[in-house]
Coordinates of C-alpha atoms and ligand atoms in Angstrom, one line a residue:
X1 CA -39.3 -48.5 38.5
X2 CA -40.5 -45.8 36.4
X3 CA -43.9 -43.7 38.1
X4 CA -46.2 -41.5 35.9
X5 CA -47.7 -38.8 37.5
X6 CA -51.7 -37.6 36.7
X7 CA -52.7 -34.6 38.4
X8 CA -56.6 -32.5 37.8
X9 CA -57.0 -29.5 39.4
X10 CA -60.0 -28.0 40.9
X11 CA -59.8 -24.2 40.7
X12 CA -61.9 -22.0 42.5
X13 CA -61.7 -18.4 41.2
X14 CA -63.5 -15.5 42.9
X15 CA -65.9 -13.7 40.4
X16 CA -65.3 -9.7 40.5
X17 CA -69.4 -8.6 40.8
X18 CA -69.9 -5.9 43.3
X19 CA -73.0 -8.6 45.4
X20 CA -73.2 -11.6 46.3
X21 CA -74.4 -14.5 44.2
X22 CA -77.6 -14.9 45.8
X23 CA -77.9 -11.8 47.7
X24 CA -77.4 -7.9 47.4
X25 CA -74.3 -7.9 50.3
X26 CA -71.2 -6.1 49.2
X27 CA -68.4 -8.5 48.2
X28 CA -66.1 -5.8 49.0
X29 CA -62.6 -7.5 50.5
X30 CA -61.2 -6.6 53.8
X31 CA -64.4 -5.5 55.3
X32 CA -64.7 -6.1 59.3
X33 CA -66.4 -9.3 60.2
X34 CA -69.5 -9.9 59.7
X35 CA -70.3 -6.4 58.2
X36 CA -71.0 -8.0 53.8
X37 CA -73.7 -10.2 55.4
X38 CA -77.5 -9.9 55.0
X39 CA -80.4 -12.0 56.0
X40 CA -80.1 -14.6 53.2
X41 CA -76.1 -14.9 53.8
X42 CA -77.1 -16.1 57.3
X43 CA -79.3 -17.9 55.8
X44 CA -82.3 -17.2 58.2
X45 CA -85.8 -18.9 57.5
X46 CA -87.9 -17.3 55.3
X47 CA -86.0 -15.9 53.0
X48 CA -85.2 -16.5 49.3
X49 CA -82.1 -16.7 47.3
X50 CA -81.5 -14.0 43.6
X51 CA -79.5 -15.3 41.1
X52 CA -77.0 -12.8 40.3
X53 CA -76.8 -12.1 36.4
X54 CA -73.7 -10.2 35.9
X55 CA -72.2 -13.8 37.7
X56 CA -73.2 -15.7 35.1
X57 CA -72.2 -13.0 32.3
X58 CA -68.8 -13.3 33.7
X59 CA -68.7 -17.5 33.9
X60 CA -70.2 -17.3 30.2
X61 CA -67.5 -15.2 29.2
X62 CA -64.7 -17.4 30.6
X63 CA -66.7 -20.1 28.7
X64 CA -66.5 -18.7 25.8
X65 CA -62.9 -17.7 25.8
X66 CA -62.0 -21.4 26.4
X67 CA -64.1 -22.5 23.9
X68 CA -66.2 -24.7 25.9
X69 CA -70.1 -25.0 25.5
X70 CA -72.3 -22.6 27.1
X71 CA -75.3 -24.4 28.8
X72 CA -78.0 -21.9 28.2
X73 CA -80.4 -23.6 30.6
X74 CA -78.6 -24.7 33.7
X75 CA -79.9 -25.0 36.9
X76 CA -78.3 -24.7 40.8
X77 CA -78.3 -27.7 42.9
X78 CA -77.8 -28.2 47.0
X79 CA -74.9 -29.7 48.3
X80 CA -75.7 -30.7 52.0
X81 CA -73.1 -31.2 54.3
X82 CA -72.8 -29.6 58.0
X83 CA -69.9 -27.2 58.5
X84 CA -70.6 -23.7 61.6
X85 CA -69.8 -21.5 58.7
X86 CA -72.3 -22.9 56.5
X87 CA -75.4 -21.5 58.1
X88 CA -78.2 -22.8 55.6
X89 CA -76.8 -26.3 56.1
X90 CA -76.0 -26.4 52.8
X91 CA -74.2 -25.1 49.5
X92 CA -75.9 -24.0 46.1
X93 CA -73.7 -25.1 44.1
X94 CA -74.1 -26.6 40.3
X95 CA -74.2 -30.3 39.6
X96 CA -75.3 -32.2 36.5
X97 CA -76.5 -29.2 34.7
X98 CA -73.2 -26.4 34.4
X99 CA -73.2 -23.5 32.8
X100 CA -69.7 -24.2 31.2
X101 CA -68.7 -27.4 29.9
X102 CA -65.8 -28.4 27.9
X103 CA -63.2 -26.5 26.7
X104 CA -59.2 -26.3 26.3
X105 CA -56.4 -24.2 28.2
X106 CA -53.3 -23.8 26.1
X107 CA -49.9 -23.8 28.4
X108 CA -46.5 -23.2 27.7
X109 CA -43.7 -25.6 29.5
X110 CA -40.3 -24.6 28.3
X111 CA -41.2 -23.9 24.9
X112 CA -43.6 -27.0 24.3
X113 CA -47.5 -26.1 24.0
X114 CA -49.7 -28.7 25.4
X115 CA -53.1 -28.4 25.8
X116 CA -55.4 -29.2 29.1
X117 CA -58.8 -29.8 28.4
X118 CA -61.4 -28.4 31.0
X119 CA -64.1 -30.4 32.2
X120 CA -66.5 -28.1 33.4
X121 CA -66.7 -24.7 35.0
X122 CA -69.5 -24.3 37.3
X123 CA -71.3 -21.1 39.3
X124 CA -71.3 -22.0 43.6
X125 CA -71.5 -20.0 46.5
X126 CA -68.7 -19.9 49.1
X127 CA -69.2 -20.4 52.7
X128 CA -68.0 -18.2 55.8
X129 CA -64.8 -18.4 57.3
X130 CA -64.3 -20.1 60.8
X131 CA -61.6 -17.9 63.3
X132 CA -59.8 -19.7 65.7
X133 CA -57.0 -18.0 67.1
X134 CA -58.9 -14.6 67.7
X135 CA -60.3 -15.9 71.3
X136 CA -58.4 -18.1 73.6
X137 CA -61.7 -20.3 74.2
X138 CA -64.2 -19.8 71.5
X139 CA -64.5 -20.3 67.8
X140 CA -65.6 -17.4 66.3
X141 CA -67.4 -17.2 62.5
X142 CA -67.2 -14.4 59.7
X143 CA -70.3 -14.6 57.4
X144 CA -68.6 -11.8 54.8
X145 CA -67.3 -14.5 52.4
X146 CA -70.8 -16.5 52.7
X147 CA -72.1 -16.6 49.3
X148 CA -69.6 -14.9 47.7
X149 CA -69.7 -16.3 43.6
X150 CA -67.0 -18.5 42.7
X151 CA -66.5 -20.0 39.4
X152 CA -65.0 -23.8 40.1
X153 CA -62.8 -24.7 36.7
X154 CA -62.4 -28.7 36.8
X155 CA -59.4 -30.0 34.7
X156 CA -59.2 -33.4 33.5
X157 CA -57.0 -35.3 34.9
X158 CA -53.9 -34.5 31.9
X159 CA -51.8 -32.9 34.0
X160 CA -48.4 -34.5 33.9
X161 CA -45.8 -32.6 36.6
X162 CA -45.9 -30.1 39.1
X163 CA -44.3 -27.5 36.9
X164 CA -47.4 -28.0 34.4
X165 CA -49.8 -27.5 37.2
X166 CA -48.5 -24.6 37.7
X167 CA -48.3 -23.4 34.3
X168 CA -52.0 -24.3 34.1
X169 CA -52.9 -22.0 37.1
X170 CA -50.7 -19.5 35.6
X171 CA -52.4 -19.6 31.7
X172 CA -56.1 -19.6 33.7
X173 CA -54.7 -16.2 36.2
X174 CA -54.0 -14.3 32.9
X175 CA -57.2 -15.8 31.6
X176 CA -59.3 -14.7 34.5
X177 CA -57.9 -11.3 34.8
X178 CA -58.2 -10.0 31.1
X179 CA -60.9 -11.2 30.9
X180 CA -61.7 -9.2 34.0
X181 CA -64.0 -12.1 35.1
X182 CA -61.7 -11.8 38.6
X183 CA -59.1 -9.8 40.0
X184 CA -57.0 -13.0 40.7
X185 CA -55.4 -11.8 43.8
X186 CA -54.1 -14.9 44.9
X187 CA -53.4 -13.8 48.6
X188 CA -56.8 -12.3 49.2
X189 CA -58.4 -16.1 48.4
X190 CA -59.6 -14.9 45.1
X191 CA -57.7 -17.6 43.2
X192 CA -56.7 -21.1 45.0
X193 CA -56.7 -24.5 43.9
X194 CA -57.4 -27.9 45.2
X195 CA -55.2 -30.3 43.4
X196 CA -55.9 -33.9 42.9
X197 CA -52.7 -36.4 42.6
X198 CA -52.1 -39.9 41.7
X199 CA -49.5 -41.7 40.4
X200 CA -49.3 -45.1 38.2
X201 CA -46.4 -47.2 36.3
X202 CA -45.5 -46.3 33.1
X203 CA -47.9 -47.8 30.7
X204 CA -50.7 -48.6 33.1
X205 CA -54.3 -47.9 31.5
X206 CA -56.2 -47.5 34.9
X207 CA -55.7 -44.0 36.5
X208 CA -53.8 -44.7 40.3
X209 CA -55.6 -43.7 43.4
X210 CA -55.3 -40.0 44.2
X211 CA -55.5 -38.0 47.0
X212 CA -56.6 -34.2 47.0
X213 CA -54.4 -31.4 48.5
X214 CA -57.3 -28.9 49.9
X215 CA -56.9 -24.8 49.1
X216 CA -53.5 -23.8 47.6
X217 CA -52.9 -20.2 47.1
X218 CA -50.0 -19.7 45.1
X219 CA -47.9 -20.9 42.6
X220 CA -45.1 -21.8 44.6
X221 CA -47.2 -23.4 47.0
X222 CA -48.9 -25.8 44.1
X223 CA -45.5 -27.0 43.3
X224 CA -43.8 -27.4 46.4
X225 CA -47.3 -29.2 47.7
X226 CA -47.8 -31.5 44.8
X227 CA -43.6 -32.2 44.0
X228 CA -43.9 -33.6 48.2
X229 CA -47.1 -35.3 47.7
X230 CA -45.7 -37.2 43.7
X231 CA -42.8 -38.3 46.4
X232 CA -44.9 -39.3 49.6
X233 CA -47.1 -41.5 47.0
X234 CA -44.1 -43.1 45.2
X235 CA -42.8 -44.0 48.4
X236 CA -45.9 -45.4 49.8
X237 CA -46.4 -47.4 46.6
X238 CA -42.6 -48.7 46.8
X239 CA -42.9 -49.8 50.6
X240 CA -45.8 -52.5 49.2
X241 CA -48.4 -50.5 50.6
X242 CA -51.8 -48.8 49.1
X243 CA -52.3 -45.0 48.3
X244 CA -55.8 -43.9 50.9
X245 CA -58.0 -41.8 49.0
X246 CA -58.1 -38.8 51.0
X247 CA -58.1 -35.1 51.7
X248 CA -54.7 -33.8 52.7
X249 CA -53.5 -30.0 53.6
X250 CA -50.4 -28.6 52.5
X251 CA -48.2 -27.4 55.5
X252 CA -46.3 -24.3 54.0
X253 CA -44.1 -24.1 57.2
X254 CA -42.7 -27.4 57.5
X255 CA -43.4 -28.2 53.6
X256 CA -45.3 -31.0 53.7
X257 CA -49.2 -32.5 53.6
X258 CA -50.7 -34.5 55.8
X259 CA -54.0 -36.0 55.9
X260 CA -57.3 -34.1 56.7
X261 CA -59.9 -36.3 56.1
X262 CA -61.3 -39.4 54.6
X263 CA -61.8 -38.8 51.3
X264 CA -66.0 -38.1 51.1
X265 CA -68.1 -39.4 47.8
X266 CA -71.0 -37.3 45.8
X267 CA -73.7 -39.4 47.9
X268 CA -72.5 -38.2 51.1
X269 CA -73.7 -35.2 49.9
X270 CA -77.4 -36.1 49.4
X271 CA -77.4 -33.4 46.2
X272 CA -80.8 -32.6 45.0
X273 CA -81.8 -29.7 42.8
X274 CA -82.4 -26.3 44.5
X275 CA -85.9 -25.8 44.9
X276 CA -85.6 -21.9 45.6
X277 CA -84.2 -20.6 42.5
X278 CA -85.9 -21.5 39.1
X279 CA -83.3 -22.8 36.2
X280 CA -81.3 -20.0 34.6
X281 CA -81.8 -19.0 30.8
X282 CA -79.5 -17.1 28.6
X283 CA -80.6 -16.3 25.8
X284 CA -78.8 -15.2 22.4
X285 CA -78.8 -11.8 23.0
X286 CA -77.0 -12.1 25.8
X287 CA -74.6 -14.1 24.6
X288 CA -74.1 -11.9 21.4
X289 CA -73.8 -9.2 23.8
X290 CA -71.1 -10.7 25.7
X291 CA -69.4 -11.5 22.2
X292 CA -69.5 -7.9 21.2
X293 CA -68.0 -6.6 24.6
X294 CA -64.9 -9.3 24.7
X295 CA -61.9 -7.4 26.6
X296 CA -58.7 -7.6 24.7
X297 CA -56.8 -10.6 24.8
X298 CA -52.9 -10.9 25.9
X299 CA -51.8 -12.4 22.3
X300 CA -53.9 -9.6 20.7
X301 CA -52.5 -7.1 22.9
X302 CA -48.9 -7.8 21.8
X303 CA -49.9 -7.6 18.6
X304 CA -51.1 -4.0 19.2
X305 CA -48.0 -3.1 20.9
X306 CA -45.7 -4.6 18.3
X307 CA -47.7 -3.2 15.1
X308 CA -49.2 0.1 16.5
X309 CA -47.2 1.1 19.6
X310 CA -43.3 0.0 17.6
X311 CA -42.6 -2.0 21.0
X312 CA -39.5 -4.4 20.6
X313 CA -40.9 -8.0 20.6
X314 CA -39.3 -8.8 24.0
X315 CA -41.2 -5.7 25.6
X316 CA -44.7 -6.4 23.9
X317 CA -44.0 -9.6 25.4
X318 CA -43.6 -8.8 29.2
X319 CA -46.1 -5.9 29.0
X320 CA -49.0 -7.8 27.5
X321 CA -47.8 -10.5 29.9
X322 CA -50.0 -9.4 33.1
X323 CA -53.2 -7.6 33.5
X324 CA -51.5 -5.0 36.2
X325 CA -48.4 -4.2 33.9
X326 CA -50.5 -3.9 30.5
X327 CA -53.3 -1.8 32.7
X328 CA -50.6 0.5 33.6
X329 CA -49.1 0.8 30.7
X330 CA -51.9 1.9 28.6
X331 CA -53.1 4.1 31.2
X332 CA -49.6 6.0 31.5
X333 CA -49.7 6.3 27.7
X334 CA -53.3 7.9 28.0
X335 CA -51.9 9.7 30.4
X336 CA -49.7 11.4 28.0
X337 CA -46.7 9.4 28.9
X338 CA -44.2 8.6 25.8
X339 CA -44.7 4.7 24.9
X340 CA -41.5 3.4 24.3
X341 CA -40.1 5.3 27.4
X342 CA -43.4 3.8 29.6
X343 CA -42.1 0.7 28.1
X344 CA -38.2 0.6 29.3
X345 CA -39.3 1.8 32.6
X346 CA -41.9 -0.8 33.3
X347 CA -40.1 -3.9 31.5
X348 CA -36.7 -2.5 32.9
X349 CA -35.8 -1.0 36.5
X350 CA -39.7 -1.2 37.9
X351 CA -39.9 -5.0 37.1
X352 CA -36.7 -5.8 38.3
X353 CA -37.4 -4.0 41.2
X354 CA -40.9 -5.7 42.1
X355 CA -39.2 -9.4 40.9
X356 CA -36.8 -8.5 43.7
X357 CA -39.3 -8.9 46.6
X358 CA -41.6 -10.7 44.6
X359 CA -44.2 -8.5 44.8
X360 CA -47.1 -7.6 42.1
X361 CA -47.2 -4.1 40.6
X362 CA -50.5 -3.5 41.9
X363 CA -49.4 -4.6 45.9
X364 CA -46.3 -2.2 45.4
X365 CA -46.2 1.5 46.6
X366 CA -46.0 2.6 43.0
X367 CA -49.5 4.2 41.5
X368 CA -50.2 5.1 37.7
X369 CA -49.9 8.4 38.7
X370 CA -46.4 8.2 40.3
X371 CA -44.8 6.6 37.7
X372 CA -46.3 8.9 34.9
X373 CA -44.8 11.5 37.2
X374 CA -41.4 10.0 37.2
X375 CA -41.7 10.0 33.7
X376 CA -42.2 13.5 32.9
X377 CA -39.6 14.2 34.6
X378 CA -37.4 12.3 33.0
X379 CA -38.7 13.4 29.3
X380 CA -38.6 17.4 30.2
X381 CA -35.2 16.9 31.2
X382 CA -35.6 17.5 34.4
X383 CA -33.6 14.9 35.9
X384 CA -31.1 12.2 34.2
X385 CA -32.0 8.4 33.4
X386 CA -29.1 7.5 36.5
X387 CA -31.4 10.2 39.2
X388 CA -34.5 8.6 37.9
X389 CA -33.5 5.4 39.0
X390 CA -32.6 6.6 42.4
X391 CA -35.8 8.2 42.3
X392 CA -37.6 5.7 41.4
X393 CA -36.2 3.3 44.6
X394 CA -36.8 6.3 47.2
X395 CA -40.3 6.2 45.9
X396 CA -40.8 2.7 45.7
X397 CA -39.6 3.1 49.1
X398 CA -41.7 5.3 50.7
X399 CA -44.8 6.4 48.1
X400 CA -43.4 9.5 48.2
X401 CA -44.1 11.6 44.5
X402 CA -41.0 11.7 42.7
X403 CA -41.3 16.0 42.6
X404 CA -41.1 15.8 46.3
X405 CA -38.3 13.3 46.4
X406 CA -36.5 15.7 43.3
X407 CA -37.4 18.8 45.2
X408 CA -36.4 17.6 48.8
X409 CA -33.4 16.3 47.6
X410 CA -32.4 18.7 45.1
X411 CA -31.8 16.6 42.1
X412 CA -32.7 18.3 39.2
X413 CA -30.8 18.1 36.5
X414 CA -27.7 20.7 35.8
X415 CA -28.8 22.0 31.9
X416 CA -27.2 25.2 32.4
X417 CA -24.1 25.0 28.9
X418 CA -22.1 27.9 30.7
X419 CA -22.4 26.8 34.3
X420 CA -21.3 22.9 32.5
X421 CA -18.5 24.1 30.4
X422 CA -16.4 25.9 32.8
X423 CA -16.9 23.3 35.2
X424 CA -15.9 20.6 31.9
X425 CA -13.2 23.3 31.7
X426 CA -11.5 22.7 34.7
X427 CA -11.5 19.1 35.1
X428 CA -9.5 19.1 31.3
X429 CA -6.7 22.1 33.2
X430 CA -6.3 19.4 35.8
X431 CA -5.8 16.2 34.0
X432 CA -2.9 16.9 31.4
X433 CA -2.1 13.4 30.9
X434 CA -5.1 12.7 30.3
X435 CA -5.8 15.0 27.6
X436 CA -2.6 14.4 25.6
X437 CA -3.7 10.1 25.7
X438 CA -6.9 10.8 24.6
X439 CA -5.6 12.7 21.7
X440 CA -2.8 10.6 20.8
X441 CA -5.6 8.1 20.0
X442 CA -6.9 6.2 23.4
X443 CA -10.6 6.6 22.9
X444 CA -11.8 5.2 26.1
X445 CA -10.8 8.0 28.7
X446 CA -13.7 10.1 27.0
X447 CA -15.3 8.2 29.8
X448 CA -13.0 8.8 32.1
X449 CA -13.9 12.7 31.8
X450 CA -17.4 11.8 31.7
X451 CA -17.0 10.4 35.1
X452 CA -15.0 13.1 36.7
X453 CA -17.8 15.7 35.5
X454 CA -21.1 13.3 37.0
X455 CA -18.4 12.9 40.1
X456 CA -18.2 16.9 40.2
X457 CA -22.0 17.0 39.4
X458 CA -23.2 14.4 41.9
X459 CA -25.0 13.1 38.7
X460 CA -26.7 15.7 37.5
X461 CA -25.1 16.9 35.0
X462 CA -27.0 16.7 31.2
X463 CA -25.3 13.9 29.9
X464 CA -25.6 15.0 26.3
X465 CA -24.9 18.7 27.0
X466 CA -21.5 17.4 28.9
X467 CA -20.6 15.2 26.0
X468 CA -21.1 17.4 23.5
X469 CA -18.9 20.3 25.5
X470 CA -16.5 18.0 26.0
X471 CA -16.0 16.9 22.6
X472 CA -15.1 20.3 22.1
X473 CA -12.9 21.2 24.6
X474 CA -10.9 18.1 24.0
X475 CA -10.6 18.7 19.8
X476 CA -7.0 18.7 19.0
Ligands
ADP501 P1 -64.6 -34.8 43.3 O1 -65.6 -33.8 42.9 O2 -65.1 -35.9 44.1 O3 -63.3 -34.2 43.8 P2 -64.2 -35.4 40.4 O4 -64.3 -36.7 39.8 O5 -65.1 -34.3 40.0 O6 -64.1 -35.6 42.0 O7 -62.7 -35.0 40.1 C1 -62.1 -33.9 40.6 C2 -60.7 -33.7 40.0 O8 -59.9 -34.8 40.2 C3 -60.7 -33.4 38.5 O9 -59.9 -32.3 38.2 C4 -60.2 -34.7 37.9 O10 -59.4 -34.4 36.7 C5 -59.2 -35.1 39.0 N1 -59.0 -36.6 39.1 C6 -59.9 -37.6 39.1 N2 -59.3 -38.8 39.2 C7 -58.0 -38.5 39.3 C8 -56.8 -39.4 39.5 N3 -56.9 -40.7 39.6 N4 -55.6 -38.8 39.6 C9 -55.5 -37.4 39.5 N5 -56.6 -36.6 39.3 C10 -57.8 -37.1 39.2
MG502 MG1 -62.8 -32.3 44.6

């Protein structure tokens, strides 16, 4: 039997404003617990919730980059439910009345576009975080993520395969972050995803039951979670049995889900509209003025690189590819930096060195200012392309500047012609064989005196000073 898989994804996505959605606490990240809270975060009697603008500037601008309709009256709502790191009891969240709805997500799946359309995309308030292996008897609860905005981007359910989820959460991360609505970092919980699956035969009109896999936070972990769950269902449905709409968690170490609760409807909920904040109007300046300021987009940003910078297409594509490498790029550039050779380092040894462990540019040990540094030295001369990649690892290494690693080290480059040629000089007296096969005609041992003179050098010879000495000593 042939299965059909339907999968719509729930996206929560941190918003970047410096408060909270309803309050003036810091949403600063790493902070110790319970520092980012005030009075309304706790949610103590009395006091009344502030809408945040600059929140809503940001979800209108996600809107608007989707296409999707920009409610210009919307209104929050209470979602009750009782949770110890809820303190109020319950959620502001936004119900019938979003202020995004609609709108279309472009992948790309192996070469074949497809587009997801977007429900809705609405403004809430995140709760506190329960702790529960910080005290051998006791609970304990950090308020510092309690009200933090989040902008919850529903999908309809046109998601066909693991591999498309994840291309999905990987066209709305590039989204979020050039648009600099949020910094996306997916292991600091400002990006994670609750993903709904069902499956159904081939042909079947009527969606299948679905279950929903609670808080994914990475890519990998969306299709490793969803692939088990596509296979758990199939094999449920083949045994003769019935799919339980449910909750489930993803287990990362033993890579599987398992069930977390019973799956709970909107009336358990008891929703009402929030009677503490009045409804929210935009109005067309604003949204003109959000218009006007629209960051620069990655398809536009290649196009800047290819026209105006002379990148080669496969470089404007990798660099306009992420908001960390294109940040870098054009700051290194405005740093002075040559373009093309900010280019071939970035797209070259410093990728393939962060793809390595996996890590992002912005996690790594490598700064704006480090690399520029690296590549001064490379374009004064003062060390060769093969030192600046051994550079480059010691201070990807260790954060150390490349000077310090040149100085410490002694690698600067060898540039001195006389100090070169009778070196050059003396590896040609000591390879006679050599000499009289090159000259007979056997091109390729050019190289081999190249190598003996980096050997001699340790690698710092001038490569084009050597070669060009050596063309002369070794002229019939
Ligand atoms: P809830 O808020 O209760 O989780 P929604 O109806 O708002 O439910 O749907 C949440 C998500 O579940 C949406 O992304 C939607 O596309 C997806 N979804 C709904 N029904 C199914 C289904 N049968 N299979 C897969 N995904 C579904
Ligand atoms: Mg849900």
């Amino acid at each position: 039997m042939t299965w059909e898989v339907v999968i719509g994804l729930e996206t929560h996505v941190q918003l970047s404003t410096k408060t909270k959605l309803f309050s003036r606490a810091s949403t600063s990240f790493g902070a110790d617990p319970n520092t980012n809270v005030n009075l309304v975060d706790c949610g103590l009697p009395g006091v009344l919730p502030t809408v945040n603008k600059e929140a809503f500037y940001k979800a209108i601008r996600f809107g608007l980059a989707i296409n999707a309709t920009i409610n210009q009256t919307s209104h929050f709502d209470r979602k009750n439910y009782f949770y110890p790191d809820l303190p109020k009891g319950y959620q502001i969240t936004q119900m019938d009345r979003p202020i995004v709805e609609g709108g279309q997500v472009e992948i790309e799946l192996e070469g074949v576009h497809k587009v997801i359309n977007v429900t809705r995309a609405h403004l809430e308030e995140d709760a506190g975080k329960s702790i529960h292996d910080a005290d051998p008897t006791n609970s304990l609860i950090d308020l510092n993520r309690a009200g933090t905005p989040l902008l919850e981007i529903v999908s309809e359910p046109e998601i066909s395969s693991a591999k498309e989820a994840v291309a999905y959460m990987k066209a709305l991360h590039q989204l979020i972050t050039f648009l600099d609505v949020s910094d996306g970092n997916m292991s600091q919980g400002s990006m994670r995803c609750d993903a709904n699956v069902s499956i159904r035969k081939k042909g079947d009109k009527e969606l299948g039951t679905r279950t929903e896999i609670k808080n994914i936070n990475s890519f990998r972990f969306i299709e490793k979670a969803i692939n088990f769950e596509i296979k758990r269902q199939i094999k449920v449905l083949e045994g003769g049995e019935k799919v339980i709409q449910e909750t489930r968690l993803y287990d990362a170490n033993k890579d599987e889900t398992r069930p977390m609760r019973t799956k709970e409807f909107a009336n358990d909920y008891r929703y009402f509209p929030e009677p503490d904040l009045l409804p929210v109007v935009i109005n067309d300046d604003e949204i003109a003025e959000i218009k006007n300021n629209f960051p620069e987009l990655p398809n536009e940003k290649k196009l800047r690189y290819l026209n105006e910078l002379k990148l080669s297409v496969n470089d404007a594509d990798i660099l306009s590819s992420t908001k960390s490498l294109s940040t870098v790029f054009e700051k290194l550039i405005e740093n002075g930096s040559d373009s093309s050779l900010a280019a071939k380092w970035l797209v070259g040894d410093i990728s393939a060195l962060l793809n390595k462990d996996q890590v992002e540019l912005e996690n790594s040990k490598l700064t704006t200012e480090l690399i520029g540094e690296l590549l001064n030295n490379i374009s004064d001369n003062t060390i060769s392309g093969k030192i600046a990649k051994e550079v480059l690892e010691e201070c990807y290494a260790t954060g150390e500047s490349p000077n310090s690693i040149i100085e410490s080290k002694g690698l600067k480059q060898i540039t001195d012609a006389a100090e070169l040629e009778s070196m050059l000089k003396k590896i040609v007296d000591d390879n006679p064989e050599q000499v009289t096969q090159f000259q007979a005609g056997k091109d390729k041992l050019f190289g081999y005196f190249v190598g003996q003179a980096m050997k001699e050098t340790k690698g710092k010879g001038n490569p084009e000073i050597i070669n060009k000495i050596l063309r002369e000593l070794l002229a019939k």
